[in-house]
């Protein structure tokens, strides 16, 4: 096989893996409410999943000091004092995995007070794994060729 | 030594001294009031001196989490004191005396211990004696059990009660309301022809007529800011700190020899009818004013105005009664 | 050397490097920044995100270091790092060039040789791990950061007073260790132009210095017929003796003979040899990425450095950026039993689990070399992988918190200043939409890069690269899962 053609094929495959629309089984959107308790320096629960299109309400309960909750990618946030539950409602219209994090300075480890919201499947992770596999596939024939030649020489 | 070497040495020395000296100088000239959670020392300094009639400007900063600053009994809007930021506030005290400043944003179980004083000196010393609070003049023992012996079978309704109350000449005066518990009024109504349930509805109506919508709204706001973290947002005594309070009570019992009633306790449940219907506004005012004396209930006397306490008391009864156009 | 582009061929660049002043100007700015950071951590607000020491060290400096300086300039940071300066100035007795003639060295210090048994980077491995185990506190607490910065400065001064050259940089600096390792991947190098010139060069002033006596060969300066009542002590003018000191400069502060440089690891890019070399034989080259990795290292200390860095990046990604609060508590609460468990697990991952799997993989491969030699050589493949792990991890941390830089610039001590009007800049993550693709690019690119490196290293020692590539693939999967 022409190696240039092979590389081209590989690049095309990479583009497909990175950008091709993911098959999604559509689930009727629901309304979901999560009660998330915030303490220095963790959320509980710290990971939750919704389906794309769901109307999500986060009830943020701070259990020690004032905390916030900011959702990466959605750029929305809410702040709650202890004793005053705050709620944040949004439509989970962007699929993927997003970190949510405290956006009200709450002590030393505040920058690392992080949780995870998954909307549908974390397709980018699978695409990335696909790209990694593809990268190695593209790499192997070349390397083996060279390696074999080396061994033969020996 | 060559000239270039000498000049370089001078330049570096000056630069380093400048890098150290300038910030140090400016830092020393910026007196800040630092806020830290009570476990780490609370306010520092916690005593501030001022002169009556002269504006006092304070620069406040937080060293850890979100705090707030307000002066008690001044009915002022609190200032947020945010971590690493500086908030400026200018206050003027008309009268000399000792004022309490306190943290307005919950910052942990011991948030309410974050208090300090402003000592305002001046010539026009106010000699007017402060009137004793109602529970004292009534001679109430606010620590004695006061449960109502008879409880309503359903939540008393002020709307229903209004219908029965039209021909009752009672007792709409604030003095009566403040000095009587709901049960006491219920008991006084025994002589009427109402059923028990109707009597409770009348009580609810009387209690509502002593609270304006504004005072209930104000009470609700004060409750959410100051009380709900322990007593719960629905009044059930299950706020976010309730378990911590109970736990610290148990641990303090292991290390201290103290009587049962002096230890940290779980917060009072305002949805408990026996407790609330047996308590007069004067008694609740006393509890709020004086605090729980070691139970974990703060002393609010130096923080709230009398007006604010009555608003809060009015709101507390709304956990027991259905009010017309009710706030809840 | 056809694939090199020599920067120093440009007279402008060459003169800028030969003169001490441009670098000195940067040094002074860095030194001021460094000392100010120490001061800020001590007197400024204890809130890390609003204190210059945390924001400028762990966000701004770290971002520049790991995203720009190391990948593109190798030891470029070391070229401007202020830490060794005070000690070096004391050691030399001068800030600028050495005195041209006559006068005795005003340098202070014992100028001992660094002990032979410590001539490796194990001390750097240990100092990095010491900081790594406390990193959650270090990263978030201004006064701890200050203490560490000050300790590094004073350690550098102390070592300069006892040992010759930059002993701190070369053998102790926790940062210098991994910069050196990863600088092998950078497209910049300092090398000699012509080997023959160095072979015939008299006295090797680039290593020995051409300074105090105008006589290059330090070792001979006190022995007859040169010193000790020899020629040098004669009252004759030096020029008459034919001693040249046309290019006076110091011997390599990094204890490296430039003529023998084959990799970037221990060359600190301090530019001293460019000034010292009397034959103008030193060049700064642009070269292909990871050129040094074609010849794999055989040193076990460097191999473990690669594991330490790879493992730390993975652990940090999990602990700091993961959703597991218990891990963060354990990492932060230094001294508690949870922290000791964390420390043990941390060290176990780095010294047992990762090297263990790696060794298992290469255990049965055919080779004439011993397992230890194969281990050291093949670990070279982990260098680009580890660097790209750090890039991917740092992208997330830095882009999320970069806005703190604006606020801290205007109010570095948290005293309520507003120097540039940006003190109230709100926290706002930056470029979040490109973060995940950028991380994938870094990690997948790192994987392919390391596979290629593994393949080269394996063919160099005539063994199979497949186990190493599988190891890198597995590590990349874990990292993808942690970050995405």
PDB file of C-alpha atoms in Angstrom, chain B residues 16-264:
ATOM      1  CA  UNK B  16      15.557  44.669  45.913  1.00  0.00           C
ATOM      2  CA  UNK B  17      15.134  47.133  48.755  1.00  0.00           C
ATOM      3  CA  UNK B  18      12.380  48.811  46.763  1.00  0.00           C
ATOM      4  CA  UNK B  19      10.656  45.512  46.075  1.00  0.00           C
ATOM      5  CA  UNK B  20      10.644  44.773  49.779  1.00  0.00           C
ATOM      6  CA  UNK B  21      10.341  48.229  51.241  1.00  0.00           C
ATOM      7  CA  UNK B  22       7.545  49.731  49.167  1.00  0.00           C
ATOM      8  CA  UNK B  23       4.990  46.993  49.763  1.00  0.00           C
ATOM      9  CA  UNK B  24       6.000  46.734  53.412  1.00  0.00           C
ATOM     10  CA  UNK B  25       5.523  50.459  53.863  1.00  0.00           C
ATOM     11  CA  UNK B  26       2.143  50.478  52.149  1.00  0.00           C
ATOM     12  CA  UNK B  27       1.068  47.331  53.980  1.00  0.00           C
ATOM     13  CA  UNK B  28       1.923  48.844  57.339  1.00  0.00           C
ATOM     14  CA  UNK B  29      -0.174  51.886  56.481  1.00  0.00           C
ATOM     15  CA  UNK B  30      -3.260  49.867  55.556  1.00  0.00           C
ATOM     16  CA  UNK B  31      -5.024  48.826  58.742  1.00  0.00           C
ATOM     17  CA  UNK B  32      -7.487  46.087  57.860  1.00  0.00           C
ATOM     18  CA  UNK B  33     -10.055  44.342  59.981  1.00  0.00           C
ATOM     19  CA  UNK B  34      -9.604  40.669  59.256  1.00  0.00           C
ATOM     20  CA  UNK B  35     -12.466  38.207  59.382  1.00  0.00           C
ATOM     21  CA  UNK B  36     -11.780  34.543  60.021  1.00  0.00           C
ATOM     22  CA  UNK B  37     -14.073  31.728  61.079  1.00  0.00           C
ATOM     23  CA  UNK B  38     -14.592  31.727  64.850  1.00  0.00           C
ATOM     24  CA  UNK B  39     -12.437  28.608  65.298  1.00  0.00           C
ATOM     25  CA  UNK B  40      -9.494  30.575  63.870  1.00  0.00           C
ATOM     26  CA  UNK B  41     -10.088  33.684  65.924  1.00  0.00           C
ATOM     27  CA  UNK B  42     -13.077  35.475  64.432  1.00  0.00           C
ATOM     28  CA  UNK B  43     -12.621  39.207  63.973  1.00  0.00           C
ATOM     29  CA  UNK B  44      -9.213  40.738  64.404  1.00  0.00           C
ATOM     30  CA  UNK B  45      -9.237  43.272  65.942  1.00  0.00           C
ATOM     31  CA  UNK B  46     -12.485  42.550  67.710  1.00  0.00           C
ATOM     32  CA  UNK B  47     -12.594  45.807  69.632  1.00  0.00           C
ATOM     33  CA  UNK B  48     -12.856  49.030  67.648  1.00  0.00           C
ATOM     34  CA  UNK B  49     -12.908  52.502  69.188  1.00  0.00           C
ATOM     35  CA  UNK B  50     -14.776  55.448  67.766  1.00  0.00           C
ATOM     36  CA  UNK B  51     -16.123  58.828  68.760  1.00  0.00           C
ATOM     37  CA  UNK B  52     -19.793  59.693  68.736  1.00  0.00           C
ATOM     38  CA  UNK B  53     -20.821  61.882  65.821  1.00  0.00           C
ATOM     39  CA  UNK B  54     -17.623  61.275  63.889  1.00  0.00           C
ATOM     40  CA  UNK B  55     -17.652  59.081  60.810  1.00  0.00           C
ATOM     41  CA  UNK B  56     -15.776  55.810  61.291  1.00  0.00           C
ATOM     42  CA  UNK B  57     -14.405  54.174  58.134  1.00  0.00           C
ATOM     43  CA  UNK B  58     -13.568  50.498  58.326  1.00  0.00           C
ATOM     44  CA  UNK B  59     -11.649  48.398  55.786  1.00  0.00           C
ATOM     45  CA  UNK B  60     -12.794  44.831  56.058  1.00  0.00           C
ATOM     46  CA  UNK B  61     -11.320  41.712  54.517  1.00  0.00           C
ATOM     47  CA  UNK B  62     -11.825  38.010  54.912  1.00  0.00           C
ATOM     48  CA  UNK B  63      -8.921  35.623  55.344  1.00  0.00           C
ATOM     49  CA  UNK B  64     -10.815  32.450  54.543  1.00  0.00           C
ATOM     50  CA  UNK B  65     -14.461  32.229  53.462  1.00  0.00           C
ATOM     51  CA  UNK B  66     -17.360  34.559  52.748  1.00  0.00           C
ATOM     52  CA  UNK B  67     -18.283  36.644  55.786  1.00  0.00           C
ATOM     53  CA  UNK B  68     -20.459  39.677  56.294  1.00  0.00           C
ATOM     54  CA  UNK B  69     -20.335  42.699  58.546  1.00  0.00           C
ATOM     55  CA  UNK B  70     -23.133  44.554  60.296  1.00  0.00           C
ATOM     56  CA  UNK B  71     -23.575  46.420  63.543  1.00  0.00           C
ATOM     57  CA  UNK B  72     -26.265  45.148  65.858  1.00  0.00           C
ATOM     58  CA  UNK B  73     -29.459  47.083  66.544  1.00  0.00           C
ATOM     59  CA  UNK B  74     -28.749  49.527  63.757  1.00  0.00           C
ATOM     60  CA  UNK B  75     -31.151  48.004  61.251  1.00  0.00           C
ATOM     61  CA  UNK B  76     -28.497  48.361  58.571  1.00  0.00           C
ATOM     62  CA  UNK B  77     -27.794  46.361  55.466  1.00  0.00           C
ATOM     63  CA  UNK B  78     -24.849  44.068  56.069  1.00  0.00           C
ATOM     64  CA  UNK B  79     -21.706  44.389  53.943  1.00  0.00           C
ATOM     65  CA  UNK B  80     -20.313  41.272  52.336  1.00  0.00           C
ATOM     66  CA  UNK B  81     -16.734  40.618  53.376  1.00  0.00           C
ATOM     67  CA  UNK B  82     -15.263  38.463  50.632  1.00  0.00           C
ATOM     68  CA  UNK B  83     -12.059  36.413  50.808  1.00  0.00           C
ATOM     69  CA  UNK B  84      -9.016  38.424  49.820  1.00  0.00           C
ATOM     70  CA  UNK B  85     -11.055  41.487  48.889  1.00  0.00           C
ATOM     71  CA  UNK B  86     -11.414  44.683  50.840  1.00  0.00           C
ATOM     72  CA  UNK B  87     -14.827  46.154  51.612  1.00  0.00           C
ATOM     73  CA  UNK B  88     -15.083  49.691  52.913  1.00  0.00           C
ATOM     74  CA  UNK B  89     -17.871  50.921  55.139  1.00  0.00           C
ATOM     75  CA  UNK B  90     -18.388  54.237  56.867  1.00  0.00           C
ATOM     76  CA  UNK B  91     -20.477  54.389  60.004  1.00  0.00           C
ATOM     77  CA  UNK B  92     -21.528  57.254  62.208  1.00  0.00           C
ATOM     78  CA  UNK B  93     -22.664  56.625  65.753  1.00  0.00           C
ATOM     79  CA  UNK B  94     -24.887  59.304  67.245  1.00  0.00           C
ATOM     80  CA  UNK B  95     -24.803  58.035  70.775  1.00  0.00           C
ATOM     81  CA  UNK B  96     -21.882  56.829  72.829  1.00  0.00           C
ATOM     82  CA  UNK B  97     -22.002  53.283  74.074  1.00  0.00           C
ATOM     83  CA  UNK B  98     -20.893  49.794  73.262  1.00  0.00           C
ATOM     84  CA  UNK B  99     -22.152  48.362  70.008  1.00  0.00           C
ATOM     85  CA  UNK B 100     -21.841  44.811  68.788  1.00  0.00           C
ATOM     86  CA  UNK B 101     -20.733  44.009  65.268  1.00  0.00           C
ATOM     87  CA  UNK B 102     -21.239  40.553  63.908  1.00  0.00           C
ATOM     88  CA  UNK B 103     -20.848  38.280  60.904  1.00  0.00           C
ATOM     89  CA  UNK B 104     -23.899  38.214  58.658  1.00  0.00           C
ATOM     90  CA  UNK B 105     -23.074  35.281  56.366  1.00  0.00           C
ATOM     91  CA  UNK B 106     -23.067  31.766  57.800  1.00  0.00           C
ATOM     92  CA  UNK B 107     -19.498  30.561  58.043  1.00  0.00           C
ATOM     93  CA  UNK B 108     -19.793  27.331  59.991  1.00  0.00           C
ATOM     94  CA  UNK B 109     -21.241  25.940  63.172  1.00  0.00           C
ATOM     95  CA  UNK B 110     -19.727  28.723  65.223  1.00  0.00           C
ATOM     96  CA  UNK B 111     -20.673  31.511  62.840  1.00  0.00           C
ATOM     97  CA  UNK B 112     -22.612  33.339  65.549  1.00  0.00           C
ATOM     98  CA  UNK B 113     -19.548  33.486  67.775  1.00  0.00           C
ATOM     99  CA  UNK B 114     -17.975  35.852  65.255  1.00  0.00           C
ATOM    100  CA  UNK B 115     -18.708  39.074  67.068  1.00  0.00           C
ATOM    101  CA  UNK B 116     -16.827  42.112  68.182  1.00  0.00           C
ATOM    102  CA  UNK B 117     -17.543  45.432  69.833  1.00  0.00           C
ATOM    103  CA  UNK B 118     -17.316  49.052  68.819  1.00  0.00           C
ATOM    104  CA  UNK B 119     -16.739  51.280  71.801  1.00  0.00           C
ATOM    105  CA  UNK B 120     -18.119  54.701  71.016  1.00  0.00           C
ATOM    106  CA  UNK B 121     -17.077  57.413  73.408  1.00  0.00           C
ATOM    107  CA  UNK B 122     -18.599  60.861  73.661  1.00  0.00           C
ATOM    108  CA  UNK B 123     -19.778  63.492  76.073  1.00  0.00           C
ATOM    109  CA  UNK B 124     -23.548  63.187  75.853  1.00  0.00           C
ATOM    110  CA  UNK B 125     -23.753  60.031  77.888  1.00  0.00           C
ATOM    111  CA  UNK B 126     -27.195  58.565  77.647  1.00  0.00           C
ATOM    112  CA  UNK B 127     -28.457  58.090  81.177  1.00  0.00           C
ATOM    113  CA  UNK B 128     -31.870  56.870  80.141  1.00  0.00           C
ATOM    114  CA  UNK B 129     -32.294  53.405  81.647  1.00  0.00           C
ATOM    115  CA  UNK B 130     -33.047  50.619  79.186  1.00  0.00           C
ATOM    116  CA  UNK B 131     -36.484  49.197  79.930  1.00  0.00           C
ATOM    117  CA  UNK B 132     -36.448  45.583  81.048  1.00  0.00           C
ATOM    118  CA  UNK B 133     -37.634  43.118  78.409  1.00  0.00           C
ATOM    119  CA  UNK B 134     -41.161  41.837  78.685  1.00  0.00           C
ATOM    120  CA  UNK B 135     -40.267  38.363  79.891  1.00  0.00           C
ATOM    121  CA  UNK B 136     -38.445  39.887  82.836  1.00  0.00           C
ATOM    122  CA  UNK B 137     -41.250  42.249  83.827  1.00  0.00           C
ATOM    123  CA  UNK B 138     -43.706  39.355  83.504  1.00  0.00           C
ATOM    124  CA  UNK B 139     -41.466  37.219  85.692  1.00  0.00           C
ATOM    125  CA  UNK B 140     -41.351  34.377  83.163  1.00  0.00           C
ATOM    126  CA  UNK B 141     -38.934  31.504  83.715  1.00  0.00           C
ATOM    127  CA  UNK B 142     -38.039  30.973  80.101  1.00  0.00           C
ATOM    128  CA  UNK B 143     -36.131  27.773  80.815  1.00  0.00           C
ATOM    129  CA  UNK B 144     -39.102  26.048  82.491  1.00  0.00           C
ATOM    130  CA  UNK B 145     -41.075  23.502  80.454  1.00  0.00           C
ATOM    131  CA  UNK B 146     -44.087  25.159  78.894  1.00  0.00           C
ATOM    132  CA  UNK B 147     -45.716  22.529  76.711  1.00  0.00           C
ATOM    133  CA  UNK B 148     -49.371  22.998  75.832  1.00  0.00           C
ATOM    134  CA  UNK B 149     -51.390  20.154  77.358  1.00  0.00           C
ATOM    135  CA  UNK B 150     -54.082  20.162  74.662  1.00  0.00           C
ATOM    136  CA  UNK B 151     -53.209  20.207  70.991  1.00  0.00           C
ATOM    137  CA  UNK B 152     -55.347  20.962  67.951  1.00  0.00           C
ATOM    138  CA  UNK B 153     -56.307  18.017  65.795  1.00  0.00           C
ATOM    139  CA  UNK B 154     -55.668  19.983  62.635  1.00  0.00           C
ATOM    140  CA  UNK B 155     -53.619  23.050  61.817  1.00  0.00           C
ATOM    141  CA  UNK B 156     -55.570  26.067  63.159  1.00  0.00           C
ATOM    142  CA  UNK B 157     -56.742  28.410  60.413  1.00  0.00           C
ATOM    143  CA  UNK B 158     -56.921  32.166  60.794  1.00  0.00           C
ATOM    144  CA  UNK B 159     -59.360  32.352  57.872  1.00  0.00           C
ATOM    145  CA  UNK B 160     -61.824  30.093  59.619  1.00  0.00           C
ATOM    146  CA  UNK B 161     -61.151  31.794  62.922  1.00  0.00           C
ATOM    147  CA  UNK B 162     -62.046  35.214  61.563  1.00  0.00           C
ATOM    148  CA  UNK B 163     -65.684  34.130  61.128  1.00  0.00           C
ATOM    149  CA  UNK B 164     -66.089  33.246  64.778  1.00  0.00           C
ATOM    150  CA  UNK B 165     -64.233  36.195  66.134  1.00  0.00           C
ATOM    151  CA  UNK B 166     -66.511  38.977  64.989  1.00  0.00           C
ATOM    152  CA  UNK B 167     -68.588  39.101  68.158  1.00  0.00           C
ATOM    153  CA  UNK B 168     -65.785  38.427  70.547  1.00  0.00           C
ATOM    154  CA  UNK B 169     -64.680  41.554  72.321  1.00  0.00           C
ATOM    155  CA  UNK B 170     -61.297  40.114  72.854  1.00  0.00           C
ATOM    156  CA  UNK B 171     -58.271  41.162  73.367  1.00  0.00           C
ATOM    157  CA  UNK B 172     -56.764  42.440  70.213  1.00  0.00           C
ATOM    158  CA  UNK B 173     -54.271  44.509  72.126  1.00  0.00           C
ATOM    159  CA  UNK B 174     -50.601  43.737  71.534  1.00  0.00           C
ATOM    160  CA  UNK B 175     -50.088  43.574  75.274  1.00  0.00           C
ATOM    161  CA  UNK B 176     -52.455  40.631  75.556  1.00  0.00           C
ATOM    162  CA  UNK B 177     -50.962  38.845  72.543  1.00  0.00           C
ATOM    163  CA  UNK B 178     -47.414  39.252  73.720  1.00  0.00           C
ATOM    164  CA  UNK B 179     -47.984  38.073  77.245  1.00  0.00           C
ATOM    165  CA  UNK B 180     -50.144  35.043  76.455  1.00  0.00           C
ATOM    166  CA  UNK B 181     -49.379  31.748  74.840  1.00  0.00           C
ATOM    167  CA  UNK B 182     -51.804  30.431  72.221  1.00  0.00           C
ATOM    168  CA  UNK B 183     -52.822  27.755  74.670  1.00  0.00           C
ATOM    169  CA  UNK B 184     -53.625  30.361  77.324  1.00  0.00           C
ATOM    170  CA  UNK B 185     -56.029  32.097  74.923  1.00  0.00           C
ATOM    171  CA  UNK B 186     -57.462  28.711  73.945  1.00  0.00           C
ATOM    172  CA  UNK B 187     -57.990  28.045  77.630  1.00  0.00           C
ATOM    173  CA  UNK B 188     -59.647  31.415  78.237  1.00  0.00           C
ATOM    174  CA  UNK B 189     -62.081  30.659  75.420  1.00  0.00           C
ATOM    175  CA  UNK B 190     -63.349  27.576  77.270  1.00  0.00           C
ATOM    176  CA  UNK B 191     -66.322  29.629  78.506  1.00  0.00           C
ATOM    177  CA  UNK B 192     -67.529  30.235  74.948  1.00  0.00           C
ATOM    178  CA  UNK B 193     -69.713  27.919  72.973  1.00  0.00           C
ATOM    179  CA  UNK B 194     -67.049  27.095  70.384  1.00  0.00           C
ATOM    180  CA  UNK B 195     -65.732  23.646  69.750  1.00  0.00           C
ATOM    181  CA  UNK B 196     -62.068  22.983  70.445  1.00  0.00           C
ATOM    182  CA  UNK B 197     -61.202  23.200  66.815  1.00  0.00           C
ATOM    183  CA  UNK B 198     -63.040  26.499  66.474  1.00  0.00           C
ATOM    184  CA  UNK B 199     -61.287  27.884  69.507  1.00  0.00           C
ATOM    185  CA  UNK B 200     -57.895  27.048  67.970  1.00  0.00           C
ATOM    186  CA  UNK B 201     -58.999  28.802  64.784  1.00  0.00           C
ATOM    187  CA  UNK B 202     -59.850  31.900  66.802  1.00  0.00           C
ATOM    188  CA  UNK B 203     -56.417  31.759  68.371  1.00  0.00           C
ATOM    189  CA  UNK B 204     -54.865  31.582  64.915  1.00  0.00           C
ATOM    190  CA  UNK B 205     -56.892  34.606  63.869  1.00  0.00           C
ATOM    191  CA  UNK B 206     -55.861  36.620  66.908  1.00  0.00           C
ATOM    192  CA  UNK B 207     -52.212  35.737  66.299  1.00  0.00           C
ATOM    193  CA  UNK B 208     -52.450  36.738  62.672  1.00  0.00           C
ATOM    194  CA  UNK B 209     -54.142  40.017  63.489  1.00  0.00           C
ATOM    195  CA  UNK B 210     -51.128  40.879  65.626  1.00  0.00           C
ATOM    196  CA  UNK B 211     -48.796  40.420  62.696  1.00  0.00           C
ATOM    197  CA  UNK B 212     -48.786  42.597  59.619  1.00  0.00           C
ATOM    198  CA  UNK B 213     -47.775  41.041  56.277  1.00  0.00           C
ATOM    199  CA  UNK B 214     -44.715  43.277  56.367  1.00  0.00           C
ATOM    200  CA  UNK B 215     -43.632  42.061  59.765  1.00  0.00           C
ATOM    201  CA  UNK B 216     -44.161  38.447  58.718  1.00  0.00           C
ATOM    202  CA  UNK B 217     -42.101  39.031  55.576  1.00  0.00           C
ATOM    203  CA  UNK B 218     -39.401  40.731  57.605  1.00  0.00           C
ATOM    204  CA  UNK B 219     -39.496  37.889  60.112  1.00  0.00           C
ATOM    205  CA  UNK B 220     -39.193  35.358  57.338  1.00  0.00           C
ATOM    206  CA  UNK B 221     -36.152  37.123  55.933  1.00  0.00           C
ATOM    207  CA  UNK B 222     -34.481  37.319  59.333  1.00  0.00           C
ATOM    208  CA  UNK B 223     -35.310  33.673  59.950  1.00  0.00           C
ATOM    209  CA  UNK B 224     -33.776  32.526  56.656  1.00  0.00           C
ATOM    210  CA  UNK B 225     -30.607  34.528  57.264  1.00  0.00           C
ATOM    211  CA  UNK B 226     -30.068  33.815  60.930  1.00  0.00           C
ATOM    212  CA  UNK B 227     -32.078  30.825  62.117  1.00  0.00           C
ATOM    213  CA  UNK B 228     -32.678  28.382  59.276  1.00  0.00           C
ATOM    214  CA  UNK B 229     -29.147  26.968  59.231  1.00  0.00           C
ATOM    215  CA  UNK B 230     -29.869  25.295  62.583  1.00  0.00           C
ATOM    216  CA  UNK B 231     -33.650  25.292  62.979  1.00  0.00           C
ATOM    217  CA  UNK B 232     -34.239  24.254  59.384  1.00  0.00           C
ATOM    218  CA  UNK B 233     -35.746  26.070  56.454  1.00  0.00           C
ATOM    219  CA  UNK B 234     -39.124  24.532  57.322  1.00  0.00           C
ATOM    220  CA  UNK B 235     -38.712  25.152  61.041  1.00  0.00           C
ATOM    221  CA  UNK B 236     -38.443  21.488  61.914  1.00  0.00           C
ATOM    222  CA  UNK B 237     -35.167  21.815  63.819  1.00  0.00           C
ATOM    223  CA  UNK B 238     -33.301  19.891  61.129  1.00  0.00           C
ATOM    224  CA  UNK B 239     -31.091  22.588  59.612  1.00  0.00           C
ATOM    225  CA  UNK B 240     -27.729  21.804  58.052  1.00  0.00           C
ATOM    226  CA  UNK B 241     -25.944  22.298  61.378  1.00  0.00           C
ATOM    227  CA  UNK B 242     -28.430  20.354  63.531  1.00  0.00           C
ATOM    228  CA  UNK B 243     -26.424  17.144  63.418  1.00  0.00           C
ATOM    229  CA  UNK B 244     -23.136  18.941  64.008  1.00  0.00           C
ATOM    230  CA  UNK B 245     -24.628  20.685  67.040  1.00  0.00           C
ATOM    231  CA  UNK B 246     -25.826  17.422  68.526  1.00  0.00           C
ATOM    232  CA  UNK B 247     -22.461  15.813  67.836  1.00  0.00           C
ATOM    233  CA  UNK B 248     -20.501  18.640  69.410  1.00  0.00           C
ATOM    234  CA  UNK B 249     -22.865  18.475  72.392  1.00  0.00           C
ATOM    235  CA  UNK B 250     -22.065  14.824  72.864  1.00  0.00           C
ATOM    236  CA  UNK B 251     -18.352  15.398  72.562  1.00  0.00           C
ATOM    237  CA  UNK B 252     -18.489  18.308  74.998  1.00  0.00           C
ATOM    238  CA  UNK B 253     -20.301  16.059  77.484  1.00  0.00           C
ATOM    239  CA  UNK B 254     -17.396  13.654  77.335  1.00  0.00           C
ATOM    240  CA  UNK B 255     -14.841  16.277  78.170  1.00  0.00           C
ATOM    241  CA  UNK B 256     -16.768  18.561  80.477  1.00  0.00           C
ATOM    242  CA  UNK B 257     -18.804  18.022  83.538  1.00  0.00           C
ATOM    243  CA  UNK B 258     -21.867  20.027  82.783  1.00  0.00           C
ATOM    244  CA  UNK B 259     -25.538  19.614  83.415  1.00  0.00           C
ATOM    245  CA  UNK B 260     -27.660  18.160  80.675  1.00  0.00           C
ATOM    246  CA  UNK B 261     -29.490  21.399  79.942  1.00  0.00           C
ATOM    247  CA  UNK B 262     -26.296  23.371  79.555  1.00  0.00           C
ATOM    248  CA  UNK B 263     -24.882  21.312  76.740  1.00  0.00           C
ATOM    249  CA  UNK B 264     -25.151  21.871  73.024  1.00  0.00           C
TER     250      UNK B 264
END
